[in-house]
């Protein structure tokens, strides 16, 4: 029988978007590693009734384990422990050893500070030593302890700051309460396949065929997501369904030999970084604001050398910094394949590189024409020893979408040229 878990992220600052939730995704990965099925992730503000409503709902849904994050501080809006105790029907009691441990931490934090009334500070923090009767205490990483409340469901109460939650989680898993709750766990495998140049709708028909044609397909949990212009296909399955997953990958490989670029989950950035090993590369960008150079630099590390990059929006900058012929811009326009090619070759020469990418386009808003609307982007890849590639696309979306997708397109064009080079 599958063990099911839920995560409750508390905090009005998270609910309103002032702080991004990092704990939910991190805990989701940890549960997958444990072989526990994550059924729900919920968010609520710092209100006792709302927190308890989440717990009631999840218990009614039959989850075996609930993990909460946040609401363990000393202030009045930190209500999680008291709410969990009430929900579990347990009295809140003062734990003496825990109180002493919190006092020790506070003395260390306040050492050397003049004019601080330690007893007043300790009185405020004594609340953190109040725990549900019978709970298993998780020693604080900051000043807030966590607790594990055994039961049906078992509830793990963790602090909100990720730097405190993450080390505390490993301790929580080792407790008797959590071990009992996850005793029936299974093993999950999760694999990721990535495609480029294929719409999600185009994949849907293939997955329908797989559903009727592959034995055991029902045991695969397949999710698809369009991310940065790439199609990400994530499949989770138990070991006995490995054959069905292999058949699915075979089908995708045979149906989409050009579009399928990653079978092991590797990102295009990592693939390009590996292909750039030992090379000296440069960039010339006019509509992507240096995003391509940043992505390449982040991944290349010491295996390749980013010699330099130019962000040249104005025609004058293209001429002076990259050596683009002004007559070329006048004849074809700044957003054109000839200018993109001249930008890439200019970066190649200016930085004494062996590989360069040029991007020029209209990200909008307020630009473009009937002939070249917003989203028109011209790309060029120049690799020493090969003819310079130039390509034009019309990319949908707002300014951010056009920039982000343009960098992804450039990555794939660069990958294609480097693969052709390595193939001789």
mmCIF file of C-alpha atoms in Angstrom:
data_model
loop_
_atom_site.group_PDB
_atom_site.id
_atom_site.type_symbol
_atom_site.label_atom_id
_atom_site.label_comp_id
_atom_site.label_asym_id
_atom_site.label_seq_id
_atom_site.Cartn_x
_atom_site.Cartn_y
_atom_site.Cartn_z
ATOM 1 C CA UNK A 1 0.000 0.000 0.000
ATOM 2 C CA UNK A 2 1.363 3.415 -0.966
ATOM 3 C CA UNK A 3 2.309 5.849 1.788
ATOM 4 C CA UNK A 4 0.826 9.276 1.116
ATOM 5 C CA UNK A 5 2.039 12.590 2.494
ATOM 6 C CA UNK A 6 1.035 16.243 2.420
ATOM 7 C CA UNK A 7 2.875 19.516 3.009
ATOM 8 C CA UNK A 8 1.297 22.549 4.677
ATOM 9 C CA UNK A 9 3.272 25.752 4.130
ATOM 10 C CA UNK A 10 2.193 28.378 6.655
ATOM 11 C CA UNK A 11 2.919 32.086 6.681
ATOM 12 C CA UNK A 12 1.005 35.110 5.470
ATOM 13 C CA UNK A 13 4.189 36.373 3.798
ATOM 14 C CA UNK A 14 4.285 33.220 1.654
ATOM 15 C CA UNK A 15 0.546 33.223 0.990
ATOM 16 C CA UNK A 16 0.680 36.811 -0.295
ATOM 17 C CA UNK A 17 3.772 36.180 -2.424
ATOM 18 C CA UNK A 18 6.148 38.465 -0.516
ATOM 19 C CA UNK A 19 8.370 35.449 0.088
ATOM 20 C CA UNK A 20 8.695 32.562 -2.367
ATOM 21 C CA UNK A 21 8.056 29.117 -0.939
ATOM 22 C CA UNK A 22 11.274 27.093 -1.173
ATOM 23 C CA UNK A 23 10.318 24.464 1.378
ATOM 24 C CA UNK A 24 7.474 22.806 -0.529
ATOM 25 C CA UNK A 25 9.555 21.894 -3.618
ATOM 26 C CA UNK A 26 12.525 20.829 -1.469
ATOM 27 C CA UNK A 27 10.402 18.565 0.732
ATOM 28 C CA UNK A 28 8.659 17.143 -2.350
ATOM 29 C CA UNK A 29 12.031 15.945 -3.660
ATOM 30 C CA UNK A 30 12.925 14.425 -0.288
ATOM 31 C CA UNK A 31 9.622 12.526 -0.134
ATOM 32 C CA UNK A 32 10.195 11.146 -3.626
ATOM 33 C CA UNK A 33 13.616 9.902 -2.528
ATOM 34 C CA UNK A 34 11.964 8.147 0.408
ATOM 35 C CA UNK A 35 9.395 6.416 -1.808
ATOM 36 C CA UNK A 36 6.503 8.408 -0.318
ATOM 37 C CA UNK A 37 3.747 9.712 -2.583
ATOM 38 C CA UNK A 38 3.118 13.440 -2.194
ATOM 39 C CA UNK A 39 -0.628 13.962 -2.441
ATOM 40 C CA UNK A 40 -1.032 17.644 -1.559
ATOM 41 C CA UNK A 41 0.875 20.885 -1.021
ATOM 42 C CA UNK A 42 -1.247 23.600 0.605
ATOM 43 C CA UNK A 43 -0.556 27.136 1.790
ATOM 44 C CA UNK A 44 -2.325 29.184 4.429
ATOM 45 C CA UNK A 45 -1.751 32.322 6.465
ATOM 46 C CA UNK A 46 -0.804 32.629 10.119
ATOM 47 C CA UNK A 47 -4.311 31.967 11.399
ATOM 48 C CA UNK A 48 -5.016 29.080 13.757
ATOM 49 C CA UNK A 49 -8.418 28.279 12.234
ATOM 50 C CA UNK A 50 -6.980 28.130 8.729
ATOM 51 C CA UNK A 51 -4.071 25.931 9.780
ATOM 52 C CA UNK A 52 -6.424 23.555 11.560
ATOM 53 C CA UNK A 53 -8.730 23.479 8.533
ATOM 54 C CA UNK A 54 -5.790 22.286 6.411
ATOM 55 C CA UNK A 55 -5.009 19.552 8.918
ATOM 56 C CA UNK A 56 -8.643 18.387 9.062
ATOM 57 C CA UNK A 57 -8.925 18.264 5.284
ATOM 58 C CA UNK A 58 -5.712 16.294 4.848
ATOM 59 C CA UNK A 59 -6.561 13.848 7.626
ATOM 60 C CA UNK A 60 -9.951 13.257 6.002
ATOM 61 C CA UNK A 61 -8.157 12.507 2.723
ATOM 62 C CA UNK A 62 -6.300 9.673 4.444
ATOM 63 C CA UNK A 63 -2.728 10.919 4.233
ATOM 64 C CA UNK A 64 -0.260 9.111 6.480
ATOM 65 C CA UNK A 65 2.147 11.994 7.056
ATOM 66 C CA UNK A 66 1.665 15.767 7.226
ATOM 67 C CA UNK A 67 4.666 18.104 7.218
ATOM 68 C CA UNK A 68 4.197 21.734 8.197
ATOM 69 C CA UNK A 69 6.713 24.524 7.708
ATOM 70 C CA UNK A 70 6.697 27.871 9.460
ATOM 71 C CA UNK A 71 5.076 29.435 12.498
ATOM 72 C CA UNK A 72 7.525 28.277 15.184
ATOM 73 C CA UNK A 73 8.908 31.618 16.311
ATOM 74 C CA UNK A 74 8.350 33.400 19.630
ATOM 75 C CA UNK A 75 5.892 36.048 18.374
ATOM 76 C CA UNK A 76 2.102 36.080 18.658
ATOM 77 C CA UNK A 77 1.540 35.090 15.025
ATOM 78 C CA UNK A 78 3.580 31.865 15.409
ATOM 79 C CA UNK A 79 0.735 29.458 16.072
ATOM 80 C CA UNK A 80 1.611 26.170 14.406
ATOM 81 C CA UNK A 81 2.678 24.104 17.418
ATOM 82 C CA UNK A 82 -0.319 25.107 19.519
ATOM 83 C CA UNK A 83 -2.672 24.459 16.608
ATOM 84 C CA UNK A 84 -1.193 21.023 15.891
ATOM 85 C CA UNK A 85 -1.464 20.132 19.597
ATOM 86 C CA UNK A 86 -5.140 21.096 19.649
ATOM 87 C CA UNK A 87 -5.831 19.180 16.439
ATOM 88 C CA UNK A 88 -4.084 16.070 17.794
ATOM 89 C CA UNK A 89 -5.893 16.316 21.132
ATOM 90 C CA UNK A 90 -2.673 16.752 23.080
ATOM 91 C CA UNK A 91 -1.944 19.161 25.916
ATOM 92 C CA UNK A 92 0.821 21.728 25.456
ATOM 93 C CA UNK A 93 3.503 21.186 28.118
ATOM 94 C CA UNK A 94 6.714 23.011 28.987
ATOM 95 C CA UNK A 95 9.754 20.838 28.269
ATOM 96 C CA UNK A 96 12.447 21.713 30.807
ATOM 97 C CA UNK A 97 15.522 20.404 28.948
ATOM 98 C CA UNK A 98 14.334 22.138 25.773
ATOM 99 C CA UNK A 99 13.854 25.402 27.661
ATOM 100 C CA UNK A 100 17.425 25.122 28.948
ATOM 101 C CA UNK A 101 18.689 24.441 25.418
ATOM 102 C CA UNK A 102 16.899 27.523 24.052
ATOM 103 C CA UNK A 103 18.326 29.621 26.908
ATOM 104 C CA UNK A 104 21.832 28.394 26.037
ATOM 105 C CA UNK A 105 21.343 29.367 22.386
ATOM 106 C CA UNK A 106 20.048 32.813 23.352
ATOM 107 C CA UNK A 107 22.959 33.476 25.695
ATOM 108 C CA UNK A 108 25.347 32.723 22.834
ATOM 109 C CA UNK A 109 23.437 34.977 20.441
ATOM 110 C CA UNK A 110 23.239 37.841 22.929
ATOM 111 C CA UNK A 111 26.791 37.603 24.237
ATOM 112 C CA UNK A 112 28.535 40.958 24.153
ATOM 113 C CA UNK A 113 25.348 42.973 23.634
ATOM 114 C CA UNK A 114 24.895 45.624 26.293
ATOM 115 C CA UNK A 115 21.558 46.759 27.648
ATOM 116 C CA UNK A 116 19.711 43.541 26.776
ATOM 117 C CA UNK A 117 17.354 42.150 29.429
ATOM 118 C CA UNK A 118 18.016 38.425 29.058
ATOM 119 C CA UNK A 119 15.106 37.415 31.274
ATOM 120 C CA UNK A 120 12.698 39.434 29.145
ATOM 121 C CA UNK A 121 14.048 37.825 25.972
ATOM 122 C CA UNK A 122 13.835 34.386 27.543
ATOM 123 C CA UNK A 123 10.263 35.000 28.660
ATOM 124 C CA UNK A 124 9.300 35.747 25.064
ATOM 125 C CA UNK A 125 11.108 32.662 23.765
ATOM 126 C CA UNK A 126 9.800 30.308 26.471
ATOM 127 C CA UNK A 127 6.818 29.751 24.204
ATOM 128 C CA UNK A 128 9.138 27.757 21.899
ATOM 129 C CA UNK A 129 9.706 25.220 24.674
ATOM 130 C CA UNK A 130 5.971 24.427 24.836
ATOM 131 C CA UNK A 131 5.385 21.153 22.952
ATOM 132 C CA UNK A 132 2.501 18.702 22.524
ATOM 133 C CA UNK A 133 2.556 16.012 25.226
ATOM 134 C CA UNK A 134 4.235 12.865 23.930
ATOM 135 C CA UNK A 135 5.797 14.611 20.910
ATOM 136 C CA UNK A 136 9.313 13.776 19.760
ATOM 137 C CA UNK A 137 11.426 16.948 19.913
ATOM 138 C CA UNK A 138 13.769 17.981 17.107
ATOM 139 C CA UNK A 139 16.643 20.076 18.464
ATOM 140 C CA UNK A 140 16.705 23.641 17.139
ATOM 141 C CA UNK A 141 19.007 24.671 14.323
ATOM 142 C CA UNK A 142 18.187 28.326 14.997
ATOM 143 C CA UNK A 143 16.156 28.967 18.133
ATOM 144 C CA UNK A 144 12.997 27.136 17.047
ATOM 145 C CA UNK A 145 12.719 23.408 17.769
ATOM 146 C CA UNK A 146 10.629 21.112 15.607
ATOM 147 C CA UNK A 147 8.340 18.349 16.791
ATOM 148 C CA UNK A 148 7.039 15.037 15.527
ATOM 149 C CA UNK A 149 3.547 14.205 16.763
ATOM 150 C CA UNK A 150 2.840 10.490 16.196
ATOM 151 C CA UNK A 151 -0.655 9.482 15.233
ATOM 152 C CA UNK A 152 -2.936 8.994 12.309
ATOM 153 C CA UNK A 153 -1.737 11.025 10.545
ATOM 154 C CA UNK A 154 1.703 11.665 11.997
ATOM 155 C CA UNK A 155 2.526 15.380 11.887
ATOM 156 C CA UNK A 156 6.040 16.781 11.500
ATOM 157 C CA UNK A 157 6.299 20.438 12.493
ATOM 158 C CA UNK A 158 9.334 22.209 11.002
ATOM 159 C CA UNK A 159 10.551 25.830 11.011
ATOM 160 C CA UNK A 160 10.099 28.134 8.025
ATOM 161 C CA UNK A 161 13.657 29.249 7.168
ATOM 162 C CA UNK A 162 15.117 26.689 4.705
ATOM 163 C CA UNK A 163 18.522 26.850 6.428
ATOM 164 C CA UNK A 164 16.814 25.507 9.575
ATOM 165 C CA UNK A 165 14.241 23.210 7.980
ATOM 166 C CA UNK A 166 16.584 21.235 5.757
ATOM 167 C CA UNK A 167 18.990 19.865 8.385
ATOM 168 C CA UNK A 168 16.076 19.271 10.764
ATOM 169 C CA UNK A 169 14.250 17.151 8.181
ATOM 170 C CA UNK A 170 16.959 14.480 8.201
ATOM 171 C CA UNK A 171 16.558 14.192 11.986
ATOM 172 C CA UNK A 172 12.780 14.000 11.663
ATOM 173 C CA UNK A 173 12.994 11.058 9.255
ATOM 174 C CA UNK A 174 15.012 9.104 11.810
ATOM 175 C CA UNK A 175 12.373 9.433 14.551
ATOM 176 C CA UNK A 176 10.202 6.487 15.508
ATOM 177 C CA UNK A 177 7.061 8.443 14.666
ATOM 178 C CA UNK A 178 8.044 9.139 11.054
ATOM 179 C CA UNK A 179 9.523 5.676 10.531
ATOM 180 C CA UNK A 180 6.243 4.132 11.613
ATOM 181 C CA UNK A 181 4.235 6.456 9.354
ATOM 182 C CA UNK A 182 6.298 5.588 6.255
ATOM 183 C CA UNK A 183 6.766 1.886 6.993
ATOM 184 C CA UNK A 184 4.783 0.893 3.909
ATOM 185 C CA UNK A 185 6.700 3.097 1.491
ATOM 186 C CA UNK A 186 7.724 1.905 -1.938
ATOM 187 C CA UNK A 187 10.584 2.804 -4.296
ATOM 188 C CA UNK A 188 10.014 5.426 -6.944
ATOM 189 C CA UNK A 189 12.118 6.148 -9.974
ATOM 190 C CA UNK A 190 11.807 9.470 -11.735
ATOM 191 C CA UNK A 191 13.180 10.079 -15.208
ATOM 192 C CA UNK A 192 13.153 13.188 -17.380
ATOM 193 C CA UNK A 193 13.184 13.430 -21.163
ATOM 194 C CA UNK A 194 13.555 16.791 -22.912
ATOM 195 C CA UNK A 195 12.479 17.844 -26.401
ATOM 196 C CA UNK A 196 12.818 20.999 -28.448
ATOM 197 C CA UNK A 197 10.755 22.097 -31.420
ATOM 198 C CA UNK A 198 7.667 20.065 -30.495
ATOM 199 C CA UNK A 199 4.422 21.516 -29.145
ATOM 200 C CA UNK A 200 2.719 19.927 -26.161
ATOM 201 C CA UNK A 201 -0.319 19.244 -28.332
ATOM 202 C CA UNK A 202 1.894 17.326 -30.759
ATOM 203 C CA UNK A 203 3.018 15.005 -27.993
ATOM 204 C CA UNK A 204 -0.513 14.392 -26.710
ATOM 205 C CA UNK A 205 -1.471 12.096 -29.607
ATOM 206 C CA UNK A 206 1.688 10.028 -29.153
ATOM 207 C CA UNK A 207 0.955 9.579 -25.451
ATOM 208 C CA UNK A 208 -2.572 8.445 -26.303
ATOM 209 C CA UNK A 209 -1.091 5.837 -28.636
ATOM 210 C CA UNK A 210 1.313 4.769 -25.899
ATOM 211 C CA UNK A 211 -1.571 4.383 -23.460
ATOM 212 C CA UNK A 212 -3.252 1.820 -25.689
ATOM 213 C CA UNK A 213 -0.153 0.215 -27.185
ATOM 214 C CA UNK A 214 2.352 -0.201 -24.331
ATOM 215 C CA UNK A 215 1.787 -2.911 -21.745
ATOM 216 C CA UNK A 216 1.920 -1.462 -18.250
ATOM 217 C CA UNK A 217 1.600 2.159 -19.404
ATOM 218 C CA UNK A 218 -1.020 2.742 -16.690
ATOM 219 C CA UNK A 219 1.739 2.231 -14.096
ATOM 220 C CA UNK A 220 3.604 5.266 -15.421
ATOM 221 C CA UNK A 221 2.799 8.710 -14.045
ATOM 222 C CA UNK A 222 3.678 11.004 -16.950
ATOM 223 C CA UNK A 223 3.617 14.799 -16.669
ATOM 224 C CA UNK A 224 4.560 17.282 -19.375
ATOM 225 C CA UNK A 225 5.579 20.920 -19.015
ATOM 226 C CA UNK A 226 6.602 23.563 -21.539
ATOM 227 C CA UNK A 227 9.574 25.348 -20.000
ATOM 228 C CA UNK A 228 11.711 28.025 -21.736
ATOM 229 C CA UNK A 229 10.510 26.765 -25.110
ATOM 230 C CA UNK A 230 11.435 23.158 -24.346
ATOM 231 C CA UNK A 231 9.062 20.280 -23.630
ATOM 232 C CA UNK A 232 9.925 18.509 -20.386
ATOM 233 C CA UNK A 233 8.466 15.036 -19.875
ATOM 234 C CA UNK A 234 8.820 13.719 -16.319
ATOM 235 C CA UNK A 235 7.826 10.117 -15.606
ATOM 236 C CA UNK A 236 7.565 8.572 -12.165
ATOM 237 C CA UNK A 237 7.175 4.819 -11.744
ATOM 238 C CA UNK A 238 7.880 1.887 -9.457
ATOM 239 C CA UNK A 239 10.604 -0.619 -10.418
ATOM 240 C CA UNK A 240 8.206 -3.193 -11.885
ATOM 241 C CA UNK A 241 7.171 -0.640 -14.535
ATOM 242 C CA UNK A 242 10.723 -0.137 -15.858
ATOM 243 C CA UNK A 243 9.899 -2.107 -19.014
ATOM 244 C CA UNK A 244 6.929 0.126 -19.790
ATOM 245 C CA UNK A 245 9.075 3.226 -19.349
ATOM 246 C CA UNK A 246 11.772 1.827 -21.658
ATOM 247 C CA UNK A 247 9.088 1.163 -24.284
ATOM 248 C CA UNK A 248 7.835 4.738 -23.944
ATOM 249 C CA UNK A 249 11.323 6.176 -24.482
ATOM 250 C CA UNK A 250 11.792 3.882 -27.514
ATOM 251 C CA UNK A 251 8.545 5.250 -28.954
ATOM 252 C CA UNK A 252 9.569 8.866 -28.364
ATOM 253 C CA UNK A 253 13.019 8.232 -29.814
ATOM 254 C CA UNK A 254 11.629 6.691 -32.996
ATOM 255 C CA UNK A 255 8.833 9.257 -33.407
ATOM 256 C CA UNK A 256 10.901 12.382 -32.662
ATOM 257 C CA UNK A 257 14.557 11.736 -33.559
ATOM 258 C CA UNK A 258 15.294 15.426 -34.178
ATOM 259 C CA UNK A 259 13.300 16.894 -31.318
ATOM 260 C CA UNK A 260 14.466 14.541 -28.551
ATOM 261 C CA UNK A 261 17.739 15.954 -27.281
ATOM 262 C CA UNK A 262 17.993 14.633 -23.712
ATOM 263 C CA UNK A 263 17.079 11.188 -22.402
ATOM 264 C CA UNK A 264 18.875 11.484 -19.065
ATOM 265 C CA UNK A 265 17.387 14.786 -17.921
ATOM 266 C CA UNK A 266 20.483 16.831 -18.807
ATOM 267 C CA UNK A 267 19.687 20.470 -19.540
ATOM 268 C CA UNK A 268 20.624 22.049 -22.849
ATOM 269 C CA UNK A 269 22.918 24.384 -20.882
ATOM 270 C CA UNK A 270 24.906 21.424 -19.548
ATOM 271 C CA UNK A 271 25.100 19.758 -22.954
ATOM 272 C CA UNK A 272 26.370 22.920 -24.621
ATOM 273 C CA UNK A 273 28.876 23.473 -21.805
ATOM 274 C CA UNK A 274 30.269 19.976 -22.392
ATOM 275 C CA UNK A 275 30.520 20.590 -26.152
ATOM 276 C CA UNK A 276 32.314 23.892 -25.522
ATOM 277 C CA UNK A 277 35.029 22.201 -23.455
ATOM 278 C CA UNK A 278 38.429 23.432 -24.583
ATOM 279 C CA UNK A 279 36.928 26.194 -26.731
ATOM 280 C CA UNK A 280 37.020 29.992 -26.494
ATOM 281 C CA UNK A 281 33.599 31.513 -27.109
ATOM 282 C CA UNK A 282 31.976 34.943 -27.295
ATOM 283 C CA UNK A 283 28.504 36.452 -27.606
ATOM 284 C CA UNK A 284 26.891 39.451 -29.315
ATOM 285 C CA UNK A 285 23.342 40.211 -28.151
ATOM 286 C CA UNK A 286 20.936 43.041 -28.919
ATOM 287 C CA UNK A 287 17.538 41.863 -27.624
ATOM 288 C CA UNK A 288 18.464 39.340 -24.946
ATOM 289 C CA UNK A 289 20.307 41.714 -22.620
ATOM 290 C CA UNK A 290 23.277 39.401 -22.059
ATOM 291 C CA UNK A 291 21.152 36.448 -20.896
ATOM 292 C CA UNK A 292 22.878 34.034 -23.269
ATOM 293 C CA UNK A 293 26.339 35.008 -22.027
ATOM 294 C CA UNK A 294 25.155 34.590 -18.443
ATOM 295 C CA UNK A 295 23.726 31.110 -19.072
ATOM 296 C CA UNK A 296 26.834 29.973 -20.898
ATOM 297 C CA UNK A 297 29.168 31.372 -18.253
ATOM 298 C CA UNK A 298 27.196 29.741 -15.427
ATOM 299 C CA UNK A 299 27.654 26.286 -16.907
ATOM 300 C CA UNK A 300 30.973 26.416 -18.731
ATOM 301 C CA UNK A 301 33.160 26.783 -15.631
ATOM 302 C CA UNK A 302 36.807 25.972 -16.198
ATOM 303 C CA UNK A 303 36.166 23.609 -19.118
ATOM 304 C CA UNK A 304 35.615 26.467 -21.584
ATOM 305 C CA UNK A 305 36.526 30.137 -21.665
ATOM 306 C CA UNK A 306 34.041 32.947 -22.168
ATOM 307 C CA UNK A 307 36.315 35.470 -23.843
ATOM 308 C CA UNK A 308 33.747 38.247 -23.797
ATOM 309 C CA UNK A 309 30.290 39.441 -24.720
ATOM 310 C CA UNK A 310 28.774 42.569 -26.206
ATOM 311 C CA UNK A 311 25.233 43.787 -25.569
ATOM 312 C CA UNK A 312 24.624 46.218 -28.433
ATOM 313 C CA UNK A 313 21.139 47.623 -28.806
ATOM 314 C CA UNK A 314 22.029 50.707 -30.843
ATOM 315 C CA UNK A 315 23.235 50.541 -34.421
ATOM 316 C CA UNK A 316 26.210 52.698 -33.457
ATOM 317 C CA UNK A 317 27.253 50.104 -30.863
ATOM 318 C CA UNK A 318 26.972 47.312 -33.423
ATOM 319 C CA UNK A 319 29.257 49.269 -35.732
ATOM 320 C CA UNK A 320 31.821 50.454 -33.173
ATOM 321 C CA UNK A 321 31.977 47.432 -30.871
ATOM 322 C CA UNK A 322 31.405 44.563 -33.304
ATOM 323 C CA UNK A 323 32.578 46.002 -36.593
ATOM 324 C CA UNK A 324 29.193 45.581 -38.321
ATOM 325 C CA UNK A 325 29.130 47.480 -41.619
ATOM 326 C CA UNK A 326 26.741 50.447 -41.311
ATOM 327 C CA UNK A 327 25.747 49.933 -44.963
ATOM 328 C CA UNK A 328 24.606 46.397 -44.071
ATOM 329 C CA UNK A 329 22.302 47.764 -41.368
ATOM 330 C CA UNK A 330 20.964 50.440 -43.729
ATOM 331 C CA UNK A 331 20.205 47.874 -46.457
ATOM 332 C CA UNK A 332 18.721 45.015 -44.382
ATOM 333 C CA UNK A 333 17.795 46.580 -41.049
ATOM 334 C CA UNK A 334 19.298 45.885 -37.626
ATOM 335 C CA UNK A 335 17.000 42.868 -37.185
ATOM 336 C CA UNK A 336 18.090 40.724 -40.095
ATOM 337 C CA UNK A 337 20.096 37.603 -40.782
ATOM 338 C CA UNK A 338 22.948 39.504 -42.488
ATOM 339 C CA UNK A 339 23.372 41.704 -39.397
ATOM 340 C CA UNK A 340 23.097 38.742 -37.014
ATOM 341 C CA UNK A 341 25.809 36.996 -39.045
ATOM 342 C CA UNK A 342 28.006 40.112 -38.961
ATOM 343 C CA UNK A 343 27.508 40.390 -35.179
ATOM 344 C CA UNK A 344 28.565 36.784 -34.581
ATOM 345 C CA UNK A 345 31.586 37.097 -36.862
ATOM 346 C CA UNK A 346 32.424 40.447 -35.246
ATOM 347 C CA UNK A 347 32.429 38.859 -31.782
ATOM 348 C CA UNK A 348 34.545 36.010 -33.122
ATOM 349 C CA UNK A 349 37.164 38.480 -34.365
ATOM 350 C CA UNK A 350 36.992 41.009 -31.520
ATOM 351 C CA UNK A 351 37.538 38.416 -28.793
ATOM 352 C CA UNK A 352 39.829 36.098 -30.759
ATOM 353 C CA UNK A 353 37.319 33.307 -30.181
ATOM 354 C CA UNK A 354 36.648 30.088 -32.087
ATOM 355 C CA UNK A 355 32.904 30.053 -31.361
ATOM 356 C CA UNK A 356 30.424 32.936 -31.252
ATOM 357 C CA UNK A 357 26.682 33.562 -31.219
ATOM 358 C CA UNK A 358 24.877 36.665 -32.470
ATOM 359 C CA UNK A 359 21.270 37.547 -31.590
ATOM 360 C CA UNK A 360 19.310 40.555 -32.852
ATOM 361 C CA UNK A 361 15.571 40.930 -32.506
ATOM 362 C CA UNK A 362 12.500 42.854 -31.432
ATOM 363 C CA UNK A 363 11.423 41.878 -27.943
ATOM 364 C CA UNK A 364 8.875 44.693 -27.642
ATOM 365 C CA UNK A 365 6.623 46.167 -26.618
ATOM 366 C CA UNK A 366 6.073 49.125 -28.896
ATOM 367 C CA UNK A 367 8.438 48.030 -31.640
ATOM 368 C CA UNK A 368 8.227 46.054 -34.802
ATOM 369 C CA UNK A 369 6.408 46.476 -38.097
ATOM 370 C CA UNK A 370 4.088 44.477 -40.314
ATOM 371 C CA UNK A 371 7.137 42.899 -41.945
ATOM 372 C CA UNK A 372 9.036 42.383 -38.692
ATOM 373 C CA UNK A 373 6.559 42.208 -35.786
ATOM 374 C CA UNK A 374 7.462 42.001 -32.105
ATOM 375 C CA UNK A 375 9.024 38.601 -31.491
ATOM 376 C CA UNK A 376 11.057 38.552 -34.700
ATOM 377 C CA UNK A 377 14.523 37.338 -33.727
ATOM 378 C CA UNK A 378 17.516 36.583 -35.947
ATOM 379 C CA UNK A 379 20.230 34.209 -34.757
ATOM 380 C CA UNK A 380 23.703 33.418 -36.009
ATOM 381 C CA UNK A 381 26.321 30.881 -34.906
ATOM 382 C CA UNK A 382 29.904 31.285 -36.081
ATOM 383 C CA UNK A 383 32.296 28.386 -35.528
ATOM 384 C CA UNK A 384 35.830 28.497 -36.910
ATOM 385 C CA UNK A 385 36.170 26.137 -39.832
ATOM 386 C CA UNK A 386 32.449 26.048 -40.661
ATOM 387 C CA UNK A 387 30.117 28.330 -42.665
ATOM 388 C CA UNK A 388 28.345 30.824 -40.418
ATOM 389 C CA UNK A 389 24.767 29.761 -39.661
ATOM 390 C CA UNK A 390 21.892 32.290 -39.678
ATOM 391 C CA UNK A 391 18.262 31.644 -38.789
ATOM 392 C CA UNK A 392 15.108 33.722 -38.125
ATOM 393 C CA UNK A 393 12.166 32.871 -35.865
ATOM 394 C CA UNK A 394 9.046 34.623 -34.638
ATOM 395 C CA UNK A 395 8.758 33.965 -30.916
ATOM 396 C CA UNK A 396 5.455 34.551 -29.083
ATOM 397 C CA UNK A 397 5.006 36.163 -25.693
ATOM 398 C CA UNK A 398 5.964 39.321 -23.848
ATOM 399 C CA UNK A 399 9.441 40.816 -23.549
ATOM 400 C CA UNK A 400 10.510 38.341 -20.872
ATOM 401 C CA UNK A 401 9.227 35.356 -22.879
ATOM 402 C CA UNK A 402 10.963 36.501 -26.069
ATOM 403 C CA UNK A 403 14.277 37.017 -24.283
ATOM 404 C CA UNK A 404 14.170 33.725 -22.409
ATOM 405 C CA UNK A 405 13.057 31.623 -25.377
ATOM 406 C CA UNK A 406 15.569 33.345 -27.644
ATOM 407 C CA UNK A 407 18.432 32.271 -25.379
ATOM 408 C CA UNK A 408 17.114 28.696 -25.477
ATOM 409 C CA UNK A 409 16.877 28.750 -29.282
ATOM 410 C CA UNK A 410 20.442 30.060 -29.450
ATOM 411 C CA UNK A 411 21.599 27.240 -27.177
ATOM 412 C CA UNK A 412 20.043 24.627 -29.460
ATOM 413 C CA UNK A 413 21.494 26.171 -32.612
ATOM 414 C CA UNK A 414 24.914 26.241 -30.950
ATOM 415 C CA UNK A 415 24.537 22.609 -29.850
ATOM 416 C CA UNK A 416 23.623 21.559 -33.384
ATOM 417 C CA UNK A 417 26.675 23.285 -34.878
ATOM 418 C CA UNK A 418 29.070 21.884 -32.269
ATOM 419 C CA UNK A 419 27.706 18.360 -32.745
ATOM 420 C CA UNK A 420 28.166 18.705 -36.507
ATOM 421 C CA UNK A 421 31.731 19.889 -35.915
ATOM 422 C CA UNK A 422 32.562 16.948 -33.642
ATOM 423 C CA UNK A 423 31.046 14.537 -36.183
ATOM 424 C CA UNK A 424 33.546 15.784 -38.755
#
